[in-house]
Short mmCIF file of C-alpha atoms in Angstrom, two decimals:
data_model
loop_
_atom_site.label_atom_id
_atom_site.label_comp_id
_atom_site.label_asym_id
_atom_site.label_seq_id
_atom_site.Cartn_x
_atom_site.Cartn_y
_atom_site.Cartn_z
CA MET T 140 -71.62 79.00 5.10
CA SER T 141 -72.01 75.83 7.06
CA PHE T 142 -72.28 73.95 3.75
CA ALA T 143 -68.99 75.47 2.58
CA VAL T 144 -67.25 74.43 5.78
CA ALA T 145 -68.62 70.91 5.46
CA LEU T 146 -67.43 70.80 1.85
CA VAL T 147 -63.90 71.82 2.83
CA ILE T 148 -63.82 69.05 5.45
CA LEU T 149 -64.96 66.52 2.88
CA LEU T 150 -62.28 67.62 0.47
CA VAL T 151 -59.52 67.47 3.08
CA ALA T 152 -60.58 64.19 4.69
CA PRO T 153 -59.40 61.80 1.94
CA ALA T 154 -55.90 63.29 1.97
CA TRP T 155 -55.77 62.91 5.75
CA VAL T 156 -56.82 59.24 5.54
CA MET T 157 -54.18 58.52 2.88
CA ALA T 158 -51.47 59.99 5.11
CA GLN T 159 -52.29 57.36 7.72
CA THR T 160 -52.05 54.45 5.27
CA PRO T 161 -48.74 54.91 3.44
CA ASP T 162 -47.78 52.65 0.59
CA TRP T 163 -45.00 50.01 0.72
CA GLU T 164 -42.33 52.33 -0.68
CA SER T 165 -43.09 55.03 1.88
CA LEU T 166 -42.94 52.53 4.75
CA MET T 167 -39.57 51.17 3.57
CA SER T 168 -38.15 54.66 3.14
CA ALA T 169 -39.32 55.67 6.59
CA ALA T 170 -37.87 52.47 8.09
CA GLN T 171 -34.50 53.11 6.45
CA ARG T 172 -34.43 56.69 7.74
CA ALA T 173 -35.29 55.48 11.25
CA GLU T 174 -32.53 52.86 11.10
CA GLU T 175 -29.96 55.36 9.85
CA GLY T 176 -31.01 57.71 12.65
CA GLY T 177 -30.52 55.04 15.30
CA ARG T 178 -34.28 54.70 16.03
CA LEU T 179 -34.12 50.93 15.74
CA GLY T 180 -37.41 50.23 17.51
CA ASP T 181 -39.23 52.51 15.09
CA ALA T 182 -37.40 50.92 12.17
CA GLU T 183 -38.48 47.46 13.27
CA GLN T 184 -42.14 48.48 13.43
CA LEU T 185 -41.98 50.17 10.03
CA TYR T 186 -40.32 47.17 8.37
CA ALA T 187 -42.98 44.93 9.93
CA ALA T 188 -45.67 47.23 8.53
CA ALA T 189 -44.05 47.02 5.11
CA ILE T 190 -44.07 43.23 5.33
CA ALA T 191 -47.74 43.29 6.25
CA LYS T 192 -48.37 45.53 3.26
CA THR T 193 -47.07 42.81 0.93
CA GLN T 194 -49.75 40.31 1.90
CA GLY T 195 -51.84 41.22 -1.11
CA PHE T 196 -48.94 41.21 -3.55
CA ASP T 197 -48.34 38.58 -6.20
CA GLU T 198 -46.11 35.83 -4.75
CA LYS T 199 -43.40 36.64 -7.31
CA ASP T 200 -43.23 40.32 -6.34
CA ARG T 201 -39.65 41.06 -5.27
CA ARG T 202 -40.85 43.55 -2.68
CA ILE T 203 -41.87 40.64 -0.44
CA GLU T 204 -38.28 39.41 -0.24
CA GLN T 205 -36.86 42.92 0.06
CA SER T 206 -38.90 43.84 3.12
CA LEU T 207 -38.26 40.48 4.82
CA THR T 208 -34.53 40.82 4.15
CA ALA T 209 -34.45 44.38 5.48
CA LEU T 210 -35.98 43.30 8.79
CA GLY T 211 -33.63 40.32 8.92
CA ASP T 212 -30.68 42.68 8.39
CA LEU T 213 -31.89 44.86 11.24
CA HIS T 214 -32.15 41.90 13.61
CA GLY T 215 -28.75 40.61 12.51
CA ALA T 216 -27.09 43.97 13.10
CA ARG T 217 -28.53 43.95 16.63
CA GLY T 218 -27.19 40.46 17.26
CA ARG T 219 -30.65 38.87 17.31
CA TYR T 220 -29.55 35.98 15.14
CA ALA T 221 -32.55 33.69 15.66
CA ASP T 222 -34.94 36.47 14.63
CA ALA T 223 -32.73 37.36 11.68
CA ALA T 224 -32.65 33.74 10.51
CA ARG T 225 -36.44 33.52 10.72
CA PHE T 226 -36.90 36.47 8.37
CA TYR T 227 -34.05 35.40 6.07
CA ASP T 228 -35.66 31.98 5.76
CA ARG T 229 -38.96 33.58 4.73
CA ALA T 230 -37.09 35.92 2.38
CA LEU T 231 -35.33 33.01 0.69
CA THR T 232 -38.65 31.22 0.23
CA ALA T 233 -40.08 34.34 -1.39
CA LEU T 234 -36.99 34.72 -3.55
CA GLU T 235 -37.23 31.13 -4.77
CA LYS T 236 -40.80 31.80 -5.91
CA ALA T 237 -39.74 34.93 -7.77
CA LEU T 238 -36.59 33.60 -9.50
CA PRO T 239 -35.58 30.51 -11.48
CA ALA T 240 -33.70 27.78 -9.58
CA GLY T 241 -30.23 28.73 -10.78
CA ASP T 242 -30.60 32.51 -10.84
CA PRO T 243 -27.63 34.44 -9.36
CA GLY T 244 -30.10 36.60 -7.43
CA LEU T 245 -30.50 33.66 -5.05
CA VAL T 246 -26.85 33.77 -3.96
CA PRO T 247 -27.09 36.60 -1.38
CA GLY T 248 -30.22 35.09 0.19
CA LEU T 249 -28.59 31.67 0.54
CA ASN T 250 -25.46 33.19 2.07
CA ARG T 251 -27.39 35.37 4.49
CA LEU T 252 -29.43 32.50 5.90
CA GLY T 253 -26.40 30.20 6.05
CA THR T 254 -24.41 32.78 7.98
CA MET T 255 -27.17 33.27 10.54
CA TRP T 256 -27.43 29.53 11.06
CA ARG T 257 -23.66 29.26 11.50
CA LEU T 258 -23.68 32.04 14.10
CA GLN T 259 -26.22 29.99 16.05
CA GLY T 260 -24.02 26.89 15.94
CA ARG T 261 -25.95 25.24 13.11
CA ALA T 262 -22.98 24.69 10.78
CA PRO T 263 -24.27 21.36 9.37
CA ASP T 264 -27.55 23.03 8.35
CA ALA T 265 -25.71 26.00 6.83
CA GLU T 266 -23.25 24.01 4.71
CA PRO T 267 -25.66 22.99 1.89
CA LEU T 268 -26.87 26.59 1.57
CA HIS T 269 -23.34 27.90 1.03
CA ARG T 270 -22.51 25.02 -1.32
CA ARG T 271 -25.56 25.86 -3.41
CA ALA T 272 -24.70 29.57 -3.39
CA LEU T 273 -21.16 28.84 -4.58
CA ALA T 274 -22.33 26.52 -7.34
CA ILE T 275 -24.81 29.09 -8.67
CA ALA T 276 -22.32 31.96 -8.48
CA GLU T 277 -19.54 30.07 -10.26
CA LYS T 278 -21.89 28.90 -13.03
CA THR T 279 -23.66 32.21 -13.70
CA LEU T 280 -21.23 34.96 -12.67
CA GLY T 281 -17.81 33.55 -13.49
CA ALA T 282 -14.92 32.42 -11.32
CA ASP T 283 -13.62 35.92 -10.56
CA ASP T 284 -16.82 37.57 -9.36
CA PRO T 285 -16.90 38.92 -5.75
CA ALA T 286 -20.10 36.93 -5.15
CA VAL T 287 -18.05 33.77 -5.76
CA ALA T 288 -15.50 34.99 -3.22
CA ALA T 289 -18.21 35.66 -0.65
CA SER T 290 -19.66 32.18 -1.11
CA MET T 291 -16.19 30.61 -0.88
CA ALA T 292 -15.45 32.49 2.33
CA ASN T 293 -18.79 31.50 3.85
CA LEU T 294 -18.26 27.84 3.03
CA ALA T 295 -14.73 28.05 4.44
CA GLU T 296 -16.15 29.40 7.71
CA ILE T 297 -18.38 26.32 7.89
CA TYR T 298 -15.42 24.00 7.32
CA MET T 299 -13.38 25.82 9.96
CA ALA T 300 -16.25 25.57 12.47
CA ARG T 301 -16.29 21.81 11.83
CA ALA T 302 -12.45 21.55 12.05
CA ARG T 303 -12.17 20.61 8.37
CA PHE T 304 -9.12 22.82 8.04
CA ALA T 305 -7.65 21.29 4.88
CA GLU T 306 -10.89 22.05 3.02
CA ALA T 307 -11.19 25.56 4.46
CA GLU T 308 -7.73 26.87 3.57
CA PRO T 309 -7.94 26.83 -0.26
CA LEU T 310 -11.35 28.50 -0.08
CA PHE T 311 -10.08 31.34 2.12
CA ARG T 312 -7.08 31.75 -0.18
CA GLY T 313 -9.29 31.72 -3.26
CA ALA T 314 -11.64 34.33 -1.80
CA ARG T 315 -8.72 36.58 -0.94
CA SER T 316 -7.32 36.29 -4.46
CA ILE T 317 -10.66 37.15 -6.07
CA TYR T 318 -11.21 40.15 -3.79
CA GLU T 319 -7.72 41.50 -4.45
CA LYS T 320 -8.22 41.19 -8.20
CA ALA T 321 -11.77 42.56 -8.29
CA LEU T 322 -11.70 45.18 -5.53
CA GLY T 323 -8.05 46.00 -4.97
CA ALA T 324 -5.54 44.93 -2.29
CA GLY T 325 -6.63 47.68 0.09
CA HIS T 326 -10.33 46.79 0.21
CA PRO T 327 -11.95 45.85 3.56
CA GLU T 328 -13.12 42.53 2.09
CA VAL T 329 -9.47 41.61 1.57
CA ALA T 330 -8.83 42.47 5.21
CA LYS T 331 -11.67 40.20 6.27
CA SER T 332 -10.24 37.33 4.21
CA LEU T 333 -6.81 37.82 5.75
CA ALA T 334 -8.27 37.76 9.27
CA SER T 335 -10.23 34.59 8.52
CA LEU T 336 -7.14 32.86 7.16
CA GLY T 337 -5.23 33.98 10.25
CA THR T 338 -7.88 32.42 12.47
CA LEU T 339 -7.67 29.19 10.50
CA TYR T 340 -3.93 29.09 11.15
CA LYS T 341 -4.41 29.92 14.82
CA GLU T 342 -6.86 27.03 15.23
CA GLN T 343 -4.21 24.73 13.77
CA GLY T 344 -1.49 26.07 16.06
CA ARG T 345 0.27 27.80 13.15
CA PHE T 346 0.77 30.94 15.22
CA ARG T 347 3.74 32.41 13.36
CA GLU T 348 1.84 32.25 10.08
CA ALA T 349 -1.28 33.78 11.62
CA GLU T 350 0.29 36.91 13.14
CA PRO T 351 1.36 38.72 9.92
CA LEU T 352 -2.07 38.09 8.41
CA TYR T 353 -3.81 39.76 11.34
CA LEU T 354 -1.38 42.68 11.26
CA GLN T 355 -1.93 43.12 7.52
CA SER T 356 -5.70 42.99 8.04
CA ILE T 357 -5.51 45.69 10.70
CA GLY T 358 -3.43 47.89 8.41
CA ILE T 359 -5.92 47.58 5.54
CA VAL T 360 -8.96 48.41 7.70
CA GLU T 361 -7.17 51.34 9.28
CA GLY T 362 -6.20 52.73 5.89
CA ALA T 363 -9.60 52.20 4.27
CA LEU T 364 -12.03 52.92 7.10
CA GLY T 365 -10.13 54.43 10.02
CA ALA T 366 -8.81 53.15 13.34
CA SER T 367 -12.17 53.31 15.12
CA ASP T 368 -14.40 51.73 12.49
CA ALA T 369 -16.60 48.83 13.57
CA GLN T 370 -14.74 46.47 11.21
CA MET T 371 -11.49 47.12 13.10
CA ALA T 372 -12.70 45.12 16.10
CA LEU T 373 -12.48 41.74 14.36
CA PRO T 374 -8.78 41.66 13.40
CA VAL T 375 -7.77 43.43 16.63
CA ALA T 376 -9.61 40.92 18.82
CA SER T 377 -8.30 38.06 16.70
CA LEU T 378 -4.71 39.23 17.13
CA ALA T 379 -5.34 39.52 20.88
CA ALA T 380 -6.61 35.93 20.98
CA LEU T 381 -3.51 34.79 19.11
CA TYR T 382 -1.21 36.48 21.61
CA ALA T 383 -3.21 34.99 24.49
CA ALA T 384 -2.80 31.50 23.02
CA GLN T 385 0.94 32.08 22.91
CA GLY T 386 1.09 33.32 26.50
CA ARG T 387 1.84 36.88 25.34
CA TYR T 388 -0.62 38.28 27.83
CA ARG T 389 0.81 41.76 28.12
CA GLU T 390 0.42 42.26 24.37
CA ALA T 391 -3.02 40.67 24.26
CA GLU T 392 -4.74 42.74 26.96
CA PRO T 393 -4.62 46.21 25.33
CA LEU T 394 -5.82 44.73 22.06
CA PHE T 395 -8.84 43.13 23.74
CA THR T 396 -9.68 46.37 25.51
CA ARG T 397 -9.32 48.30 22.24
CA ALA T 398 -11.63 45.88 20.42
CA LEU T 399 -14.13 46.12 23.27
CA ALA T 400 -14.15 49.92 23.16
CA ILE T 401 -14.74 49.90 19.39
CA GLN T 402 -17.60 47.43 19.69
CA GLU T 403 -19.29 49.26 22.54
CA LYS T 404 -19.12 52.55 20.64
CA THR T 405 -20.17 51.29 17.22
CA ARG T 406 -22.55 48.45 18.09
CA GLY T 407 -23.77 49.33 21.56
CA PRO T 408 -22.95 47.81 24.96
CA GLN T 409 -25.54 45.02 24.65
CA HIS T 410 -24.43 43.60 21.30
CA PRO T 411 -23.38 39.90 21.17
CA ALA T 412 -20.00 40.92 19.74
CA VAL T 413 -19.36 42.81 22.98
CA SER T 414 -20.28 39.65 24.87
CA THR T 415 -17.75 37.65 22.87
CA THR T 416 -14.90 40.04 23.60
CA LEU T 417 -15.83 40.24 27.29
CA ASN T 418 -15.71 36.47 27.38
CA GLU T 419 -12.30 36.37 25.68
CA LEU T 420 -10.89 39.04 27.99
CA GLY T 421 -12.20 37.01 30.92
CA GLU T 422 -10.35 33.99 29.55
CA LEU T 423 -7.16 36.07 29.33
CA TYR T 424 -7.47 37.05 32.99
CA ARG T 425 -8.28 33.49 34.00
CA ALA T 426 -5.13 32.25 32.26
CA GLN T 427 -3.14 34.69 34.44
CA ALA T 428 -5.02 33.67 37.61
CA ARG T 429 -6.55 37.17 37.75
CA TRP T 430 -9.77 35.60 38.91
CA ALA T 431 -11.34 38.63 40.57
CA GLU T 432 -11.02 40.56 37.29
CA ALA T 433 -12.25 37.69 35.13
CA GLU T 434 -15.50 36.97 36.97
CA PRO T 435 -17.33 40.30 36.39
CA LEU T 436 -16.45 40.10 32.68
CA TYR T 437 -17.96 36.63 32.42
CA ARG T 438 -21.05 37.74 34.30
CA ARG T 439 -21.57 40.78 32.09
CA SER T 440 -21.11 38.57 29.02
CA LEU T 441 -23.65 36.15 30.47
CA ALA T 442 -26.19 38.93 31.09
CA ILE T 443 -25.92 40.15 27.50
CA ARG T 444 -26.41 36.69 26.08
CA GLU T 445 -29.33 35.88 28.34
CA ARG T 446 -31.00 39.15 27.31
CA VAL T 447 -30.34 38.74 23.58
CA PHE T 448 -30.60 34.98 23.08
CA GLY T 449 -32.63 33.85 26.09
CA PRO T 450 -31.54 31.93 29.22
CA ASP T 451 -31.51 28.54 27.48
CA SER T 452 -29.33 29.47 24.50
CA SER T 453 -26.20 27.48 23.69
CA SER T 454 -24.23 30.75 23.77
CA VAL T 455 -25.33 31.17 27.40
CA ALA T 456 -24.09 27.65 28.14
CA VAL T 457 -20.63 28.65 26.86
CA VAL T 458 -20.31 31.36 29.50
CA PHE T 459 -21.61 29.08 32.25
CA ALA T 460 -18.89 26.62 31.22
CA ASN T 461 -16.25 29.36 31.46
CA LEU T 462 -17.52 30.37 34.89
CA GLY T 463 -17.18 26.71 35.81
CA LEU T 464 -13.61 26.68 34.57
CA LEU T 465 -12.91 29.78 36.66
CA ASP T 466 -14.24 28.06 39.77
CA PHE T 467 -12.30 24.92 38.83
CA ASP T 468 -9.06 26.91 38.66
CA ARG T 469 -9.80 28.43 42.07
CA GLY T 470 -10.39 25.00 43.58
CA ARG T 471 -14.08 25.76 44.16
CA TYR T 472 -15.18 22.40 42.87
CA ALA T 473 -18.77 22.48 44.16
CA ASP T 474 -19.37 25.79 42.35
CA ALA T 475 -17.63 24.46 39.23
CA GLU T 476 -19.81 21.36 39.28
CA SER T 477 -22.95 23.50 39.55
CA ALA T 478 -21.92 25.71 36.62
CA PHE T 479 -21.00 22.75 34.41
CA LYS T 480 -24.32 21.06 35.23
CA ARG T 481 -26.14 24.27 34.28
CA ALA T 482 -24.35 24.34 30.93
CA LEU T 483 -25.13 20.66 30.39
CA ALA T 484 -28.81 21.18 31.23
CA ILE T 485 -29.00 23.83 28.49
CA ASP T 486 -27.12 21.86 25.85
CA ASP T 487 -28.46 18.38 26.58
CA ARG T 488 -32.03 19.01 25.46
CA PRO T 489 -33.66 16.62 24.88
CA PRO T 490 -31.68 14.33 27.21
CA GLY T 491 -29.31 12.11 25.31
CA ARG T 492 -28.70 14.70 22.60
CA GLU T 493 -25.81 13.92 20.26
CA HIS T 494 -24.03 17.27 19.88
CA PRO T 495 -20.40 18.36 20.35
CA ASP T 496 -21.45 21.01 22.90
CA VAL T 497 -22.87 18.25 25.10
CA ALA T 498 -19.55 16.42 24.86
CA THR T 499 -17.71 19.53 26.05
CA ASP T 500 -20.00 19.88 29.06
CA LEU T 501 -19.62 16.20 29.93
CA SER T 502 -15.83 16.49 29.70
CA ASN T 503 -15.77 19.53 31.98
CA LEU T 504 -17.94 17.79 34.54
CA GLY T 505 -15.72 14.71 34.29
CA ASP T 506 -12.69 16.87 35.07
CA VAL T 507 -14.32 18.08 38.29
CA TYR T 508 -15.00 14.52 39.37
CA ARG T 509 -11.50 13.38 38.40
CA VAL T 510 -9.65 15.94 40.51
CA GLN T 511 -11.86 15.01 43.46
CA ARG T 512 -11.00 11.32 42.93
CA ARG T 513 -14.61 10.56 42.02
CA TYR T 514 -13.34 8.29 39.29
CA ALA T 515 -16.41 6.08 39.02
CA GLU T 516 -18.51 9.17 38.25
CA ALA T 517 -16.00 10.66 35.82
CA GLU T 518 -15.45 7.64 33.59
CA PRO T 519 -18.98 7.29 32.11
CA LEU T 520 -19.02 11.03 31.37
CA TYR T 521 -15.72 10.83 29.51
CA ARG T 522 -16.89 7.73 27.64
CA ARG T 523 -20.16 9.36 26.59
CA ALA T 524 -18.29 12.50 25.46
CA LEU T 525 -15.92 10.35 23.39
CA GLY T 526 -18.81 8.48 21.77
CA ILE T 527 -20.64 11.69 20.88
CA ARG T 528 -17.55 13.22 19.31
CA GLU T 529 -16.70 10.11 17.32
CA ARG T 530 -20.24 9.88 15.94
CA THR T 531 -20.82 13.59 15.25
CA LEU T 532 -17.32 14.74 14.25
CA GLY T 533 -15.66 11.59 12.96
CA PRO T 534 -12.89 9.45 14.48
CA ASP T 535 -10.03 11.71 13.37
CA HIS T 536 -11.33 15.02 14.72
CA ALA T 537 -9.17 16.99 17.16
CA LYS T 538 -11.93 16.98 19.77
CA VAL T 539 -11.97 13.18 19.66
CA ALA T 540 -8.30 13.39 20.61
CA THR T 541 -9.27 15.58 23.58
CA SER T 542 -11.72 12.94 24.81
CA LEU T 543 -9.19 10.14 24.34
CA ASN T 544 -6.67 12.18 26.30
CA ASN T 545 -9.15 12.83 29.12
CA LEU T 546 -9.94 9.15 29.46
CA ALA T 547 -6.23 8.27 29.39
CA VAL T 548 -5.47 10.82 32.10
CA LEU T 549 -8.25 9.35 34.23
CA TYR T 550 -6.67 5.90 33.94
CA GLN T 551 -3.26 7.40 34.66
CA TYR T 552 -4.58 8.94 37.89
CA GLN T 553 -5.82 5.50 38.94
CA GLY T 554 -2.55 3.77 38.10
CA ARG T 555 -4.19 1.94 35.18
CA PHE T 556 -1.14 2.52 33.00
CA ALA T 557 -1.70 -0.42 30.65
CA GLU T 558 -5.05 1.14 29.68
CA ALA T 559 -3.75 4.71 29.54
CA GLU T 560 -0.81 4.06 27.21
CA PRO T 561 -2.74 2.95 24.09
CA LEU T 562 -5.19 5.83 24.54
CA PHE T 563 -2.36 8.37 24.62
CA ARG T 564 -0.87 6.73 21.53
CA ARG T 565 -4.21 6.92 19.75
CA THR T 566 -4.55 10.56 20.87
CA LEU T 567 -1.19 11.29 19.31
CA GLY T 568 -2.18 9.73 16.00
CA VAL T 569 -5.48 11.62 15.78
CA LEU T 570 -3.78 14.93 16.58
CA GLU T 571 -1.05 14.44 14.02
CA ARG T 572 -3.63 13.64 11.34
CA SER T 573 -6.10 16.39 12.24
CA LEU T 574 -3.89 19.29 13.36
CA GLY T 575 -0.47 18.35 12.03
CA PRO T 576 2.68 16.95 13.67
CA ASP T 577 3.78 20.30 15.13
CA HIS T 578 0.61 21.39 16.93
CA PRO T 579 1.04 22.30 20.62
CA ASN T 580 -1.41 19.57 21.62
CA VAL T 581 0.97 17.03 20.11
CA ALA T 582 3.61 18.30 22.52
CA PHE T 583 1.22 17.98 25.47
CA THR T 584 0.34 14.41 24.48
CA LEU T 585 3.99 13.42 24.14
CA ASN T 586 4.45 14.77 27.67
CA ASN T 587 1.48 12.75 28.95
CA LEU T 588 2.74 9.56 27.36
CA ALA T 589 6.18 10.18 28.85
CA GLU T 590 4.58 10.69 32.26
CA VAL T 591 3.00 7.22 32.00
CA TYR T 592 6.41 5.74 31.26
CA LYS T 593 7.96 7.69 34.12
CA ALA T 594 5.33 6.44 36.58
CA GLN T 595 6.26 2.89 35.58
CA GLY T 596 9.99 3.61 35.91
CA ARG T 597 10.45 3.23 32.14
CA TYR T 598 12.81 6.21 31.84
CA ALA T 599 14.51 4.93 28.68
CA ALA T 600 11.12 5.04 26.91
CA ALA T 601 10.22 8.47 28.33
CA VAL T 602 13.44 10.38 27.60
CA PRO T 603 13.22 10.45 23.76
CA LEU T 604 9.70 11.89 23.79
CA TYR T 605 10.65 15.16 25.46
CA PRO T 606 13.05 16.70 22.91
CA ARG T 607 10.31 16.58 20.27
CA ALA T 608 7.69 17.96 22.67
CA ILE T 609 10.02 20.78 23.72
CA ALA T 610 10.90 21.63 20.10
CA ILE T 611 7.21 21.85 19.17
CA ALA T 612 6.38 24.06 22.17
CA GLU T 613 9.26 26.40 21.46
CA LYS T 614 8.35 26.67 17.78
CA ARG T 615 4.62 27.11 18.23
CA LEU T 616 4.29 28.86 21.61
CA GLY T 617 7.52 30.84 21.68
CA PRO T 618 10.75 30.59 23.70
CA ASP T 619 9.35 32.23 26.84
CA HIS T 620 6.04 30.42 27.25
CA PRO T 621 5.34 28.92 30.71
CA THR T 622 4.23 25.64 29.13
CA LEU T 623 7.72 25.25 27.70
CA ALA T 624 9.12 25.67 31.21
CA ALA T 625 6.76 22.99 32.53
CA LEU T 626 7.87 20.56 29.82
CA LEU T 627 11.49 21.23 30.65
CA ASP T 628 10.81 20.56 34.35
CA ASN T 629 9.21 17.22 33.51
CA TYR T 630 12.10 16.37 31.22
CA ALA T 631 14.57 17.11 33.99
CA VAL T 632 12.80 14.68 36.32
CA VAL T 633 12.97 11.93 33.69
CA LEU T 634 16.64 12.65 33.03
CA ARG T 635 17.39 12.31 36.74
CA GLY T 636 15.50 9.04 36.79
CA ALA T 637 17.72 7.90 33.93
CA LYS T 638 20.82 8.91 35.96
CA ARG T 639 21.66 11.79 33.61
CA ASP T 640 21.99 14.42 36.33
CA ALA T 641 24.26 16.85 34.51
CA GLU T 642 21.81 17.16 31.63
CA ALA T 643 18.94 17.48 34.08
CA LEU T 644 20.63 20.44 35.78
CA GLU T 645 21.01 22.29 32.47
CA VAL T 646 17.37 21.69 31.64
CA GLU T 647 16.24 22.93 35.08
CA GLU T 648 18.27 26.13 34.67
CA ARG T 649 16.71 26.74 31.27
CA ALA T 650 13.21 26.31 32.74
CA ARG T 651 14.02 28.73 35.54
CA ASP T 652 15.28 31.36 33.07
CA ILE T 653 12.07 31.07 31.03
CA ARG T 654 9.94 31.65 34.12
CA ILE T 655 11.94 34.71 35.06
CA ARG T 656 11.59 36.21 31.58
CA HIS T 657 7.90 35.39 31.43
CA ALA T 658 7.28 37.00 34.82
CA GLN T 659 9.12 40.14 33.69
CA GLN T 660 7.06 40.31 30.49
CA ASN T 661 3.75 39.62 32.28
CA PRO T 662 3.85 41.27 35.70
CA ARG T 663 1.09 40.18 38.09
CA ARG T 664 -1.33 42.85 39.25
#
């Protein structure tokens, strides 16, 4: 009897042992079920176990890449971009061992890794990956394949991130055309292409062209996926940002809050996408001087990014910079200086780093010193920022124009008009070449140049600059934007200096009417 019992145990034992050491397929299936069920921690452990299981596989076994990609996808969906990129990089290496150099199976892996690098601010590193993906897709799949469209759109995102707008636009348009032909005009990929093209136009100040694209994108997503789908957040938040840039704050706010609610429900309250929308909503409130409402949004955004990316991430530096801008607007210059220095300490590693983010931090810190009349401290910061931007972005980049403008304004504040004037003129040329002759920043620069002439009593030189600046602002920002009113006020002062009082009075009345309408449309809380 005891022998029989022992025999039963021996017969059962091997099955029990096998249940504790599942094969690769079982681990992947279990991980996918855990992920679908929202048990993301379990899914991560199971995917990691599946990866470990592949250690004895032949290096060309596709299961190596599949398990690495699955864990990368999981990290990416949770907003853990650095972790996702690490696994995508390993997956691409495995894929390159398993497939010939020009195989179309490489295209998704190249695009995945490139996208993760772009999301971490590594656009220059990502560009060759997307170029390679596009070349392979076009050669092996044909010009009208959706994989070609995806690669075109990814490369266009890189160009947009690097302000190479003229190169980005035909790629976005081409991707949209392919998706419409291959998938149908109502497909969510078409909506994504429309939103991306809208953002390209927004970045160029082409606001009237951007708005219908965002609205069309929203309509497609709503029809295909529903009003509360996760993909709805992107075009809704993008339209909100467009309205904010135009000073249409009352229209922007409910769109930001709608996008935020969708993201929190579909992605979770700690996702980086939530952080982005919180940051943008904070910027909206800051623009309206609703400082007490803006600050907690920035701080929540900061907490998410510190938790997800770590306290020394460049995305954390962005929020510190915005907190600095908030303090700057409130006249709390010591606090602003501290926040800008914190952002700079994150971005400027190792010291002397040549990166556009460092230039932004230097410019912000220079602004704090300028308004406090600490001109000797501001000037080297502005000059270093200008040098970084010229070397990393090229001499005709829009951000180079920003640095030239900052340095010119500094000279203007000090009465160094002979030095300020050529810088404003150079700013104008760079802006017209990089963003086009009708961008709002062109209007602002015309105003600044006119202000230099006014300070010198050169009213005849200042007067002709304002009609163009005003026409640009009205066209690009809208007829009721407060910036338009400010330009009109400045124009009126110049007209009075030129002894054209009757014209000045008409201009002043127009500015007053704009402010009244804007206040009615955007009531203060």
